[in-house]
Amino acid sequence: VVTAHLESALDLAGLFAFAVSGALLGVKQRFDLVGLIVLGEVTALGGGVIRDLVIGATPPAAFEREEYVLVPLAASLLVFFAHGPLERLLAPVLVFDAAGLALYSVAGTAKALAFGLGGVGAVACGVITAVGGGVIRDVVAHETPAVVRQDSTLYAIPAFLAATIVAVAWSLEAYGPGVATAAAAFAFLLRVLALWRGWRAPRPRSRIG
Amino acid sequence: VVTAHLESALDLAGLFAFAVSGALLGVKQRFDLVGLIVLGEVTALGGGVIRDLVIGATPPAAFEREEYVLVPLAASLLVFFAHGPLERLLAPVLVFDAAGLALYSVAGTAKALAFGLGGVGAVACGVITAVGGGVIRDVVAHETPAVVRQDSTLYAIPAFLAATIVAVAWSLEAYGPGVATAAAAFAFLLRVLALWRGWRAPRPRSRIG
Amino acid sequence: VVTAHLESALDLAGLFAFAVSGALLGVKQRFDLVGLIVLGEVTALGGGVIRDLVIGATPPAAFEREEYVLVPLAASLLVFFAHGPLERLLAPVLVFDAAGLALYSVAGTAKALAFGLGGVGAVACGVITAVGGGVIRDVVAHETPAVVRQDSTLYAIPAFLAATIVAVAWSLEAYGPGVATAAAAFAFLLRVLALWRGWRAPRPRSRIG
């Protein structure tokens, strides 16, 4: 029960940050208000909806709990009216996004495990929960998804590591609020460090090299 | 029972118009016959398939009823052989598309409510039913989705308003064929007016302003 | 039981080829290691995941069986370290991809029929299983999907024909390992011939013509 509550709280805490990142991309692409709301909603909810469809938890939480739709709506409206200040606060927005990444990967993995998935499948679900919304955001905004680009700093890897920690702890029957918090904190710090120090994933050797 | 029949009819009536809009985009993008059929099918069926996956109605209606696949196929073949005249009839095609938008938003919301979703989730389902196919169409055609672009006239907003009317009437136990028809007519007229008068959604203030 | 085993084997055999095609596109687009793995996984698993969601087989096989995730992972890592030789072996890769196309269309249709779908819906599922991963690959890589482009050789049509053979044989209660093998061999040969001879789907008449 405690875990279930923690997961709800984790899920909710990431919504706002992801929606802001989606709506800000909408401003950059010169979309209209509908575009900002669409990007805010799909960024915040897309990963979790895919996870819930995969694990068979229909209707997905995003369609069952009103706050899941309303929090990203509020975030998108805030960006619509106040994107100037928000863009000047790009660093805070990236920190919020890192928090969302960390929280979603832990919550997504734990929910998949609770629905009976094995370790590998649950880790895949956790990563999809964390990065899926951003991929849909970039596809809808007609951009190459940030998560696959060479010039992007580590993003999926912190999510993957946190998901792996959760799955291993679960298999050892050691998963609980402490592990969840530690895994999320680890992913958050790794993501923030990657942003700060410009850490990138390895790239394939060039054809010339 | 009457409502169920009405919804079936509404669903079917939108298929042809949406498939034509998809296949015509395929002609514009210089796709081959397969491309036209793919765009016709995903435009006509994409939104409803997402809705059915979300509400847990598997297999989705598009895979259960043969006419759901065959009507868009016929529309795509018609466009393949007769796209010249159809393009000269752009205004009628846009009017048909407006009818599809109106019908899908009402039918999608009603089906979600019938499957037990709450008001906010059902409205989201209705909007997805109405605009989801078009988003998939534009993504597959490698275009920025029309629904988010600043230069597009009101499209999601009529769907949202019709969906809201249906959900409110449902919660008041006043939903029936009359309300369904009125909500669809309202969305249709608003969409046609927006096309005619060039009504657009508000856009974020420019960074310079 | 024999059929079930055959389908498992068919499913598995296509994973590697599709993942290689995905990861090679990642190299071409200059993505990083994460991008190669993402493209490898979605190309190999995307079509089957959509099929399983559609037929209600949740969690999809991709999330239940570890080898479904690990084989594409291994293929993506191989491409990461050895893409130079693999690119010089483009013809073999295309032949492998043709094998994947043939195997997925047969296995996808048979699984949909086994889950109770009708002929038209099962054929649609088979085609989606075969070409869906490639569409997601191209969308994530920010390219126009190969399957809809005029300059691409026959790809969806061999899958459609193999799926139709399976569905017809099923309805005649004549489906078995022999039919499955014949249908897959037919699609494979048609695809390879199309590659070799440059066969393309018909295109709409130009506006000038």
Short mmCIF file of C-alpha atoms in Angstrom, two decimals, chain C residues 2-80:
data_model
loop_
_atom_site.label_atom_id
_atom_site.label_comp_id
_atom_site.label_asym_id
_atom_site.label_seq_id
_atom_site.Cartn_x
_atom_site.Cartn_y
_atom_site.Cartn_z
CA VAL C 2 3.56 -27.91 -34.20
CA THR C 3 2.07 -24.74 -35.62
CA ALA C 4 2.73 -22.90 -32.37
CA HIS C 5 6.33 -24.01 -32.37
CA LEU C 6 6.74 -23.06 -35.99
CA GLU C 7 5.36 -19.63 -35.29
CA SER C 8 7.75 -19.13 -32.39
CA ALA C 9 10.66 -20.08 -34.60
CA LEU C 10 9.43 -17.80 -37.39
CA ASP C 11 9.00 -14.90 -34.99
CA LEU C 12 12.50 -15.33 -33.59
CA ALA C 13 14.20 -15.71 -36.96
CA GLY C 14 13.00 -12.31 -38.12
CA LEU C 15 14.18 -10.38 -35.04
CA PHE C 16 17.84 -10.27 -35.92
CA ALA C 17 17.40 -9.16 -39.54
CA PHE C 18 14.96 -6.37 -38.69
CA ALA C 19 17.13 -5.14 -35.81
CA VAL C 20 20.14 -4.96 -38.14
CA SER C 21 18.15 -2.88 -40.63
CA GLY C 22 17.07 -0.54 -37.83
CA ALA C 23 20.52 -0.11 -36.33
CA LEU C 24 22.10 0.45 -39.76
CA LEU C 25 19.66 3.30 -40.38
CA GLY C 26 20.82 4.69 -37.03
CA VAL C 27 24.41 4.66 -38.26
CA LYS C 28 23.37 6.42 -41.47
CA GLN C 29 21.54 9.11 -39.46
CA ARG C 30 24.62 9.51 -37.22
CA PHE C 31 22.75 8.55 -34.04
CA ASP C 32 24.57 7.48 -30.90
CA LEU C 33 24.60 4.01 -29.30
CA VAL C 34 21.25 4.64 -27.62
CA GLY C 35 19.79 5.64 -30.98
CA LEU C 36 21.03 2.43 -32.60
CA ILE C 37 19.54 0.30 -29.84
CA VAL C 38 16.23 2.19 -29.93
CA LEU C 39 15.99 1.77 -33.71
CA GLY C 40 17.03 -1.88 -33.53
CA GLU C 41 14.43 -2.69 -30.89
CA VAL C 42 11.52 -0.77 -32.43
CA THR C 43 12.19 -2.18 -35.90
CA ALA C 44 12.32 -5.75 -34.62
CA LEU C 45 9.47 -5.53 -32.11
CA GLY C 46 7.22 -2.64 -33.16
CA GLY C 47 5.00 -4.53 -35.59
CA GLY C 48 4.48 -7.48 -33.25
CA VAL C 49 3.71 -5.25 -30.28
CA ILE C 50 1.00 -3.43 -32.24
CA ARG C 51 -0.43 -6.80 -33.35
CA ASP C 52 -0.47 -8.12 -29.79
CA LEU C 53 -2.15 -4.96 -28.45
CA VAL C 54 -4.75 -5.21 -31.22
CA ILE C 55 -5.59 -8.86 -30.59
CA GLY C 56 -5.55 -8.35 -26.81
CA ALA C 57 -2.50 -10.55 -26.16
CA THR C 58 -1.08 -8.48 -23.30
CA PRO C 59 1.63 -8.25 -22.26
CA PRO C 60 2.93 -8.54 -25.85
CA ALA C 61 5.37 -11.37 -26.49
CA ALA C 62 8.15 -8.77 -26.77
CA PHE C 63 7.74 -8.01 -23.07
CA GLU C 64 7.26 -11.60 -21.90
CA ARG C 65 10.15 -13.40 -23.50
CA GLU C 66 13.60 -12.07 -22.73
CA GLU C 67 15.11 -13.18 -26.03
CA TYR C 68 12.75 -10.84 -27.85
CA VAL C 69 14.53 -7.88 -26.25
CA LEU C 70 18.01 -9.41 -26.10
CA VAL C 71 18.34 -10.58 -29.73
CA PRO C 72 17.72 -7.09 -31.15
CA LEU C 73 20.02 -5.68 -28.47
CA ALA C 74 22.79 -8.01 -29.60
CA ALA C 75 22.13 -7.14 -33.25
CA SER C 76 22.31 -3.41 -32.46
CA LEU C 77 25.58 -3.83 -30.58
CA LEU C 78 26.99 -5.83 -33.49
CA VAL C 79 26.07 -2.99 -35.86
CA PHE C 80 27.60 -0.47 -33.45
#
